[in-house]
Amino acid sequence: MHARPVVAGLPALVLAALIGTMAMMSFVAVIGPVVRLLGLSEWHAGLSVTAAGVLWMLAARPWGRLSDRIGRKRVLLLAMAAYTVIYVGLAVFIDVALQVVPPVLVSVLVLVGARGLIGLFYAAVPPTAAALIADQAPTGQRAQFMARLGSANALGMVLG
């Protein structure tokens, strides 16, 4: 009897994709009320969402190439650690800013800058996770594992 081949760390990878995508999408749901409470314009919210999307798009391929050079696990750990630290920092800033409203320029710079960095680092996750699965999954099971990753991303969008 043969052990069922699996991708090392697949549950953690799927969970990271789910939580990461959920966090990206949940920001979109809360930024509208936040900018109003901070005295910002709606376009500031749009700018912060756009910054994340643009940097995500621009950084995905370079992250993929970097994972080819230094390894999938190193890139995933670095990117998810930075993503988490920046998101926690943004959450702390928003919490404090809702109590003591900072100048508009400070709020805009932090929201746009943090979201841009969040997009930059999260951009590493989808291509590197897919590459990790492609590297490790047996040919006959590759589609199944890729589907799990895709489902986690889709569920993260819905839950976020």
Short mmCIF file of N, CA and C in Angstrom, two decimals:
data_model
loop_
_atom_site.label_atom_id
_atom_site.label_comp_id
_atom_site.label_asym_id
_atom_site.label_seq_id
_atom_site.Cartn_x
_atom_site.Cartn_y
_atom_site.Cartn_z
N MET A 1 0.84 -1.17 0.00
CA MET A 1 0.00 0.00 0.00
C MET A 1 0.89 1.25 0.00
N HIS A 2 0.60 2.17 -0.90
CA HIS A 2 1.40 3.38 -1.04
C HIS A 2 0.77 4.53 -0.27
N ALA A 3 1.64 5.33 0.34
CA ALA A 3 1.14 6.54 1.01
C ALA A 3 0.70 7.54 -0.06
N ARG A 4 -0.36 8.24 0.23
CA ARG A 4 -0.87 9.22 -0.72
C ARG A 4 0.10 10.40 -0.80
N PRO A 5 0.63 10.70 -1.99
CA PRO A 5 1.57 11.80 -2.10
C PRO A 5 0.86 13.14 -1.88
N VAL A 6 1.51 14.01 -1.14
CA VAL A 6 0.95 15.33 -0.89
C VAL A 6 2.03 16.38 -1.07
N VAL A 7 1.59 17.60 -1.22
CA VAL A 7 2.51 18.72 -1.29
C VAL A 7 2.84 19.13 0.14
N ALA A 8 4.13 19.20 0.45
CA ALA A 8 4.55 19.57 1.80
C ALA A 8 4.00 20.94 2.17
N GLY A 9 3.34 21.00 3.30
CA GLY A 9 2.81 22.27 3.77
C GLY A 9 1.57 22.76 3.07
N LEU A 10 0.90 21.90 2.31
CA LEU A 10 -0.28 22.35 1.55
C LEU A 10 -1.36 22.95 2.45
N PRO A 11 -1.71 22.35 3.58
CA PRO A 11 -2.74 22.98 4.41
C PRO A 11 -2.35 24.40 4.86
N ALA A 12 -1.10 24.60 5.23
CA ALA A 12 -0.65 25.94 5.63
C ALA A 12 -0.68 26.90 4.46
N LEU A 13 -0.31 26.41 3.29
CA LEU A 13 -0.32 27.23 2.09
C LEU A 13 -1.73 27.66 1.73
N VAL A 14 -2.66 26.73 1.79
CA VAL A 14 -4.06 27.03 1.49
C VAL A 14 -4.62 28.01 2.52
N LEU A 15 -4.30 27.80 3.79
CA LEU A 15 -4.76 28.70 4.84
C LEU A 15 -4.19 30.10 4.66
N ALA A 16 -2.92 30.20 4.31
CA ALA A 16 -2.30 31.51 4.07
C ALA A 16 -2.98 32.23 2.91
N ALA A 17 -3.28 31.50 1.84
CA ALA A 17 -3.97 32.10 0.70
C ALA A 17 -5.36 32.57 1.11
N LEU A 18 -6.07 31.76 1.86
CA LEU A 18 -7.42 32.11 2.32
C LEU A 18 -7.38 33.37 3.18
N ILE A 19 -6.54 33.38 4.20
CA ILE A 19 -6.48 34.51 5.13
C ILE A 19 -5.95 35.77 4.43
N GLY A 20 -4.94 35.59 3.60
CA GLY A 20 -4.38 36.74 2.89
C GLY A 20 -5.38 37.41 1.97
N THR A 21 -6.09 36.62 1.19
CA THR A 21 -7.09 37.17 0.28
C THR A 21 -8.25 37.77 1.07
N MET A 22 -8.64 37.11 2.15
CA MET A 22 -9.72 37.62 2.99
C MET A 22 -9.34 38.99 3.56
N ALA A 23 -8.12 39.14 4.02
CA ALA A 23 -7.67 40.43 4.55
C ALA A 23 -7.64 41.50 3.47
N MET A 24 -7.17 41.14 2.28
CA MET A 24 -7.14 42.11 1.18
C MET A 24 -8.54 42.61 0.86
N MET A 25 -9.51 41.71 0.83
CA MET A 25 -10.87 42.09 0.48
C MET A 25 -11.61 42.77 1.63
N SER A 26 -11.34 42.39 2.85
CA SER A 26 -12.06 43.00 3.98
C SER A 26 -11.69 44.48 4.12
N PHE A 27 -10.49 44.84 3.73
CA PHE A 27 -10.10 46.25 3.76
C PHE A 27 -11.02 47.08 2.88
N VAL A 28 -11.38 46.54 1.73
CA VAL A 28 -12.25 47.24 0.80
C VAL A 28 -13.61 47.54 1.45
N ALA A 29 -14.08 46.61 2.27
CA ALA A 29 -15.38 46.78 2.93
C ALA A 29 -15.34 47.83 4.03
N VAL A 30 -14.21 48.01 4.69
CA VAL A 30 -14.17 48.93 5.83
C VAL A 30 -13.55 50.29 5.52
N ILE A 31 -12.86 50.42 4.41
CA ILE A 31 -12.14 51.67 4.17
C ILE A 31 -13.09 52.85 3.93
N GLY A 32 -14.26 52.62 3.37
CA GLY A 32 -15.21 53.72 3.15
C GLY A 32 -15.58 54.44 4.43
N PRO A 33 -16.11 53.73 5.42
CA PRO A 33 -16.42 54.39 6.69
C PRO A 33 -15.18 54.99 7.38
N VAL A 34 -14.05 54.32 7.25
CA VAL A 34 -12.83 54.81 7.89
C VAL A 34 -12.43 56.17 7.32
N VAL A 35 -12.42 56.30 5.99
CA VAL A 35 -12.01 57.59 5.41
C VAL A 35 -12.98 58.70 5.79
N ARG A 36 -14.26 58.40 5.87
CA ARG A 36 -15.22 59.42 6.28
C ARG A 36 -14.96 59.88 7.72
N LEU A 37 -14.70 58.92 8.60
CA LEU A 37 -14.42 59.26 10.00
C LEU A 37 -13.11 60.04 10.15
N LEU A 38 -12.19 59.82 9.24
CA LEU A 38 -10.91 60.54 9.29
C LEU A 38 -10.97 61.88 8.55
N GLY A 39 -12.13 62.19 7.97
CA GLY A 39 -12.28 63.45 7.25
C GLY A 39 -11.65 63.46 5.88
N LEU A 40 -11.44 62.28 5.32
CA LEU A 40 -10.85 62.17 3.98
C LEU A 40 -11.95 62.07 2.93
N SER A 41 -11.55 62.22 1.69
CA SER A 41 -12.48 62.07 0.57
C SER A 41 -12.54 60.61 0.14
N GLU A 42 -13.63 60.27 -0.55
CA GLU A 42 -13.79 58.89 -1.03
C GLU A 42 -12.67 58.48 -1.97
N TRP A 43 -12.15 59.45 -2.74
CA TRP A 43 -11.10 59.09 -3.68
C TRP A 43 -9.82 58.66 -2.96
N HIS A 44 -9.66 59.09 -1.72
CA HIS A 44 -8.51 58.62 -0.95
C HIS A 44 -8.62 57.11 -0.69
N ALA A 45 -9.84 56.66 -0.43
CA ALA A 45 -10.06 55.22 -0.25
C ALA A 45 -9.73 54.49 -1.54
N GLY A 46 -10.21 55.04 -2.65
CA GLY A 46 -9.92 54.43 -3.95
C GLY A 46 -8.44 54.39 -4.25
N LEU A 47 -7.74 55.44 -3.88
CA LEU A 47 -6.30 55.49 -4.10
C LEU A 47 -5.58 54.41 -3.30
N SER A 48 -6.02 54.19 -2.07
CA SER A 48 -5.36 53.16 -1.25
C SER A 48 -5.62 51.76 -1.80
N VAL A 49 -6.83 51.52 -2.28
CA VAL A 49 -7.15 50.22 -2.88
C VAL A 49 -6.38 50.05 -4.19
N THR A 50 -6.30 51.12 -4.98
CA THR A 50 -5.58 51.07 -6.25
C THR A 50 -4.09 50.82 -6.03
N ALA A 51 -3.52 51.46 -5.03
CA ALA A 51 -2.08 51.27 -4.75
C ALA A 51 -1.76 49.80 -4.52
N ALA A 52 -2.60 49.13 -3.74
CA ALA A 52 -2.37 47.70 -3.48
C ALA A 52 -2.49 46.90 -4.77
N GLY A 53 -3.51 47.18 -5.56
CA GLY A 53 -3.73 46.42 -6.79
C GLY A 53 -2.62 46.62 -7.81
N VAL A 54 -2.18 47.85 -7.97
CA VAL A 54 -1.13 48.15 -8.96
C VAL A 54 0.19 47.49 -8.55
N LEU A 55 0.56 47.64 -7.28
CA LEU A 55 1.82 47.02 -6.84
C LEU A 55 1.74 45.50 -6.85
N TRP A 56 0.58 44.95 -6.55
CA TRP A 56 0.38 43.50 -6.63
C TRP A 56 0.65 43.05 -8.06
N MET A 57 0.04 43.76 -9.01
CA MET A 57 0.18 43.39 -10.42
C MET A 57 1.64 43.51 -10.88
N LEU A 58 2.29 44.59 -10.50
CA LEU A 58 3.67 44.82 -10.95
C LEU A 58 4.68 43.89 -10.28
N ALA A 59 4.40 43.46 -9.07
CA ALA A 59 5.39 42.69 -8.31
C ALA A 59 5.26 41.18 -8.45
N ALA A 60 4.15 40.68 -8.96
CA ALA A 60 3.93 39.23 -8.99
C ALA A 60 5.03 38.50 -9.78
N ARG A 61 5.34 38.97 -10.96
CA ARG A 61 6.36 38.28 -11.77
C ARG A 61 7.75 38.33 -11.14
N PRO A 62 8.18 39.51 -10.65
CA PRO A 62 9.49 39.52 -9.98
C PRO A 62 9.55 38.59 -8.76
N TRP A 63 8.46 38.50 -8.00
CA TRP A 63 8.44 37.56 -6.87
C TRP A 63 8.59 36.13 -7.38
N GLY A 64 7.91 35.81 -8.46
CA GLY A 64 8.03 34.47 -9.03
C GLY A 64 9.46 34.15 -9.44
N ARG A 65 10.11 35.13 -10.08
CA ARG A 65 11.52 34.92 -10.47
C ARG A 65 12.42 34.77 -9.25
N LEU A 66 12.14 35.58 -8.22
CA LEU A 66 12.95 35.48 -7.00
C LEU A 66 12.78 34.10 -6.35
N SER A 67 11.56 33.58 -6.38
CA SER A 67 11.34 32.25 -5.79
C SER A 67 12.06 31.17 -6.58
N ASP A 68 12.26 31.39 -7.88
CA ASP A 68 13.06 30.46 -8.68
C ASP A 68 14.52 30.48 -8.22
N ARG A 69 15.01 31.66 -7.85
CA ARG A 69 16.41 31.81 -7.46
C ARG A 69 16.70 31.40 -6.03
N ILE A 70 15.87 31.84 -5.08
CA ILE A 70 16.22 31.61 -3.67
C ILE A 70 15.34 30.58 -2.97
N GLY A 71 14.31 30.12 -3.66
CA GLY A 71 13.46 29.08 -3.08
C GLY A 71 12.07 29.58 -2.73
N ARG A 72 11.11 28.68 -2.90
CA ARG A 72 9.70 29.02 -2.68
C ARG A 72 9.43 29.34 -1.21
N LYS A 73 9.93 28.49 -0.33
CA LYS A 73 9.63 28.65 1.09
C LYS A 73 10.17 29.97 1.63
N ARG A 74 11.39 30.31 1.26
CA ARG A 74 11.98 31.58 1.73
C ARG A 74 11.16 32.77 1.28
N VAL A 75 10.75 32.76 0.02
CA VAL A 75 9.96 33.88 -0.50
C VAL A 75 8.60 33.95 0.20
N LEU A 76 7.95 32.81 0.36
CA LEU A 76 6.64 32.81 1.03
C LEU A 76 6.75 33.30 2.47
N LEU A 77 7.75 32.83 3.19
CA LEU A 77 7.91 33.25 4.58
C LEU A 77 8.23 34.74 4.69
N LEU A 78 9.13 35.22 3.86
CA LEU A 78 9.47 36.64 3.86
C LEU A 78 8.25 37.49 3.52
N ALA A 79 7.58 37.14 2.45
CA ALA A 79 6.44 37.94 1.99
C ALA A 79 5.30 37.94 2.99
N MET A 80 4.96 36.77 3.52
CA MET A 80 3.85 36.70 4.48
C MET A 80 4.20 37.39 5.80
N ALA A 81 5.45 37.32 6.21
CA ALA A 81 5.86 38.02 7.44
C ALA A 81 5.74 39.53 7.24
N ALA A 82 6.27 40.03 6.14
CA ALA A 82 6.19 41.47 5.87
C ALA A 82 4.73 41.91 5.72
N TYR A 83 3.95 41.14 4.99
CA TYR A 83 2.53 41.42 4.79
C TYR A 83 1.82 41.53 6.14
N THR A 84 2.08 40.59 7.02
CA THR A 84 1.43 40.56 8.33
C THR A 84 1.84 41.76 9.17
N VAL A 85 3.13 42.04 9.22
CA VAL A 85 3.63 43.17 10.03
C VAL A 85 3.04 44.49 9.52
N ILE A 86 3.02 44.67 8.21
CA ILE A 86 2.50 45.91 7.65
C ILE A 86 0.99 46.02 7.90
N TYR A 87 0.27 44.93 7.74
CA TYR A 87 -1.18 44.97 7.99
C TYR A 87 -1.47 45.28 9.46
N VAL A 88 -0.73 44.68 10.37
CA VAL A 88 -0.92 44.98 11.80
C VAL A 88 -0.61 46.45 12.06
N GLY A 89 0.47 46.94 11.47
CA GLY A 89 0.81 48.36 11.61
C GLY A 89 -0.29 49.26 11.09
N LEU A 90 -0.86 48.91 9.95
CA LEU A 90 -1.97 49.69 9.39
C LEU A 90 -3.18 49.66 10.31
N ALA A 91 -3.49 48.50 10.85
CA ALA A 91 -4.62 48.38 11.77
C ALA A 91 -4.42 49.23 13.02
N VAL A 92 -3.20 49.22 13.55
CA VAL A 92 -2.90 50.04 14.73
C VAL A 92 -3.03 51.52 14.37
N PHE A 93 -2.49 51.91 13.21
CA PHE A 93 -2.61 53.30 12.78
C PHE A 93 -4.08 53.71 12.69
N ILE A 94 -4.90 52.90 12.05
CA ILE A 94 -6.32 53.23 11.90
C ILE A 94 -6.99 53.33 13.26
N ASP A 95 -6.70 52.41 14.14
CA ASP A 95 -7.30 52.44 15.48
C ASP A 95 -6.94 53.73 16.21
N VAL A 96 -5.68 54.10 16.19
CA VAL A 96 -5.23 55.33 16.86
C VAL A 96 -5.81 56.55 16.14
N ALA A 97 -5.79 56.54 14.81
CA ALA A 97 -6.28 57.68 14.03
C ALA A 97 -7.77 57.92 14.25
N LEU A 98 -8.53 56.89 14.51
CA LEU A 98 -9.95 57.08 14.77
C LEU A 98 -10.20 57.72 16.14
N GLN A 99 -9.20 57.65 17.01
CA GLN A 99 -9.32 58.29 18.33
C GLN A 99 -8.73 59.70 18.33
N VAL A 100 -7.60 59.86 17.67
CA VAL A 100 -6.92 61.15 17.56
C VAL A 100 -6.65 61.36 16.07
N VAL A 101 -7.54 62.09 15.41
CA VAL A 101 -7.48 62.23 13.95
C VAL A 101 -6.22 62.99 13.55
N PRO A 102 -5.35 62.35 12.74
CA PRO A 102 -4.12 63.02 12.28
C PRO A 102 -4.43 63.96 11.12
N PRO A 103 -3.45 64.76 10.71
CA PRO A 103 -3.65 65.60 9.53
C PRO A 103 -3.97 64.73 8.30
N VAL A 104 -4.72 65.31 7.39
CA VAL A 104 -5.17 64.58 6.19
C VAL A 104 -3.99 63.98 5.44
N LEU A 105 -2.94 64.75 5.24
CA LEU A 105 -1.78 64.26 4.48
C LEU A 105 -1.17 63.02 5.14
N VAL A 106 -1.07 63.03 6.45
CA VAL A 106 -0.52 61.87 7.16
C VAL A 106 -1.40 60.65 6.94
N SER A 107 -2.71 60.83 7.08
CA SER A 107 -3.63 59.70 6.89
C SER A 107 -3.54 59.14 5.48
N VAL A 108 -3.53 60.03 4.49
CA VAL A 108 -3.46 59.57 3.10
C VAL A 108 -2.15 58.85 2.84
N LEU A 109 -1.05 59.42 3.28
CA LEU A 109 0.26 58.78 3.04
C LEU A 109 0.35 57.41 3.70
N VAL A 110 -0.15 57.29 4.92
CA VAL A 110 -0.09 56.00 5.61
C VAL A 110 -1.01 54.99 4.93
N LEU A 111 -2.25 55.39 4.63
CA LEU A 111 -3.19 54.46 3.99
C LEU A 111 -2.67 53.98 2.63
N VAL A 112 -2.24 54.92 1.81
CA VAL A 112 -1.77 54.56 0.47
C VAL A 112 -0.44 53.81 0.54
N GLY A 113 0.48 54.30 1.36
CA GLY A 113 1.78 53.64 1.48
C GLY A 113 1.68 52.24 2.04
N ALA A 114 0.92 52.09 3.12
CA ALA A 114 0.78 50.75 3.73
C ALA A 114 0.08 49.80 2.78
N ARG A 115 -1.00 50.26 2.16
CA ARG A 115 -1.70 49.37 1.23
C ARG A 115 -0.83 49.03 0.03
N GLY A 116 -0.04 49.97 -0.43
CA GLY A 116 0.89 49.67 -1.52
C GLY A 116 1.88 48.59 -1.13
N LEU A 117 2.44 48.71 0.07
CA LEU A 117 3.38 47.68 0.56
C LEU A 117 2.69 46.34 0.78
N ILE A 118 1.47 46.39 1.25
CA ILE A 118 0.70 45.15 1.44
C ILE A 118 0.51 44.45 0.09
N GLY A 119 0.13 45.21 -0.93
CA GLY A 119 -0.01 44.64 -2.27
C GLY A 119 1.31 44.11 -2.80
N LEU A 120 2.37 44.86 -2.56
CA LEU A 120 3.71 44.46 -3.01
C LEU A 120 4.11 43.11 -2.42
N PHE A 121 3.90 42.93 -1.13
CA PHE A 121 4.32 41.68 -0.50
C PHE A 121 3.33 40.55 -0.74
N TYR A 122 2.04 40.84 -0.76
CA TYR A 122 1.09 39.76 -1.00
C TYR A 122 1.22 39.24 -2.44
N ALA A 123 1.74 40.05 -3.32
CA ALA A 123 1.94 39.63 -4.71
C ALA A 123 2.81 38.39 -4.82
N ALA A 124 3.62 38.13 -3.81
CA ALA A 124 4.49 36.95 -3.83
C ALA A 124 3.72 35.66 -3.61
N VAL A 125 2.59 35.74 -2.93
CA VAL A 125 1.92 34.52 -2.50
C VAL A 125 1.30 33.71 -3.65
N PRO A 126 0.43 34.29 -4.50
CA PRO A 126 -0.18 33.44 -5.54
C PRO A 126 0.82 32.77 -6.48
N PRO A 127 1.79 33.50 -7.09
CA PRO A 127 2.68 32.80 -8.01
C PRO A 127 3.61 31.81 -7.32
N THR A 128 4.07 32.15 -6.12
CA THR A 128 4.99 31.26 -5.42
C THR A 128 4.27 30.03 -4.90
N ALA A 129 3.06 30.21 -4.42
CA ALA A 129 2.27 29.06 -3.97
C ALA A 129 1.98 28.12 -5.14
N ALA A 130 1.60 28.70 -6.27
CA ALA A 130 1.32 27.87 -7.45
C ALA A 130 2.59 27.16 -7.92
N ALA A 131 3.72 27.85 -7.89
CA ALA A 131 4.98 27.23 -8.30
C ALA A 131 5.38 26.11 -7.34
N LEU A 132 5.14 26.31 -6.06
CA LEU A 132 5.44 25.27 -5.07
C LEU A 132 4.62 24.01 -5.35
N ILE A 133 3.35 24.21 -5.64
CA ILE A 133 2.48 23.07 -5.96
C ILE A 133 2.96 22.40 -7.25
N ALA A 134 3.29 23.21 -8.25
CA ALA A 134 3.76 22.64 -9.52
C ALA A 134 5.06 21.85 -9.32
N ASP A 135 5.92 22.34 -8.44
CA ASP A 135 7.19 21.65 -8.16
C ASP A 135 6.97 20.30 -7.47
N GLN A 136 6.03 20.25 -6.53
CA GLN A 136 5.92 19.09 -5.65
C GLN A 136 4.79 18.12 -5.98
N ALA A 137 3.75 18.58 -6.61
CA ALA A 137 2.59 17.72 -6.83
C ALA A 137 2.86 16.71 -7.95
N PRO A 138 2.46 15.48 -7.73
CA PRO A 138 2.54 14.51 -8.82
C PRO A 138 1.66 14.98 -9.98
N THR A 139 2.10 14.70 -11.18
CA THR A 139 1.40 15.18 -12.36
C THR A 139 -0.10 14.89 -12.32
N GLY A 140 -0.48 13.72 -11.91
CA GLY A 140 -1.90 13.36 -11.88
C GLY A 140 -2.71 14.07 -10.82
N GLN A 141 -2.04 14.70 -9.85
CA GLN A 141 -2.76 15.39 -8.78
C GLN A 141 -2.55 16.90 -8.79
N ARG A 142 -1.77 17.38 -9.72
CA ARG A 142 -1.45 18.81 -9.76
C ARG A 142 -2.70 19.67 -9.87
N ALA A 143 -3.60 19.32 -10.75
CA ALA A 143 -4.82 20.11 -10.94
C ALA A 143 -5.65 20.14 -9.66
N GLN A 144 -5.72 19.02 -8.97
CA GLN A 144 -6.47 18.95 -7.71
C GLN A 144 -5.89 19.90 -6.67
N PHE A 145 -4.56 19.92 -6.55
CA PHE A 145 -3.93 20.80 -5.57
C PHE A 145 -4.05 22.27 -5.97
N MET A 146 -3.91 22.54 -7.27
CA MET A 146 -4.09 23.92 -7.75
C MET A 146 -5.52 24.38 -7.49
N ALA A 147 -6.47 23.48 -7.66
CA ALA A 147 -7.88 23.82 -7.41
C ALA A 147 -8.11 24.16 -5.94
N ARG A 148 -7.43 23.46 -5.05
CA ARG A 148 -7.55 23.79 -3.61
C ARG A 148 -7.05 25.20 -3.35
N LEU A 149 -5.93 25.54 -3.96
CA LEU A 149 -5.38 26.88 -3.79
C LEU A 149 -6.33 27.93 -4.38
N GLY A 150 -6.84 27.66 -5.56
CA GLY A 150 -7.79 28.58 -6.19
C GLY A 150 -9.06 28.73 -5.37
N SER A 151 -9.54 27.64 -4.81
CA SER A 151 -10.74 27.68 -3.97
C SER A 151 -10.50 28.51 -2.71
N ALA A 152 -9.32 28.38 -2.14
CA ALA A 152 -8.99 29.17 -0.94
C ALA A 152 -8.99 30.66 -1.27
N ASN A 153 -8.42 31.02 -2.42
CA ASN A 153 -8.43 32.42 -2.83
C ASN A 153 -9.85 32.92 -3.06
N ALA A 154 -10.66 32.12 -3.73
CA ALA A 154 -12.04 32.52 -4.00
C ALA A 154 -12.84 32.65 -2.71
N LEU A 155 -12.67 31.70 -1.81
CA LEU A 155 -13.37 31.77 -0.53
C LEU A 155 -12.91 32.99 0.28
N GLY A 156 -11.64 33.29 0.21
CA GLY A 156 -11.12 34.49 0.88
C GLY A 156 -11.76 35.76 0.35
N MET A 157 -11.99 35.82 -0.96
CA MET A 157 -12.66 36.99 -1.54
C MET A 157 -14.09 37.10 -1.03
N VAL A 158 -14.78 35.98 -0.96
CA VAL A 158 -16.17 35.98 -0.51
C VAL A 158 -16.25 36.35 0.97
N LEU A 159 -15.42 35.74 1.79
CA LEU A 159 -15.47 35.99 3.24
C LEU A 159 -14.96 37.38 3.60
N GLY A 160 -14.04 37.90 2.78
CA GLY A 160 -13.48 39.23 3.05
C GLY A 160 -14.47 40.29 2.73
#
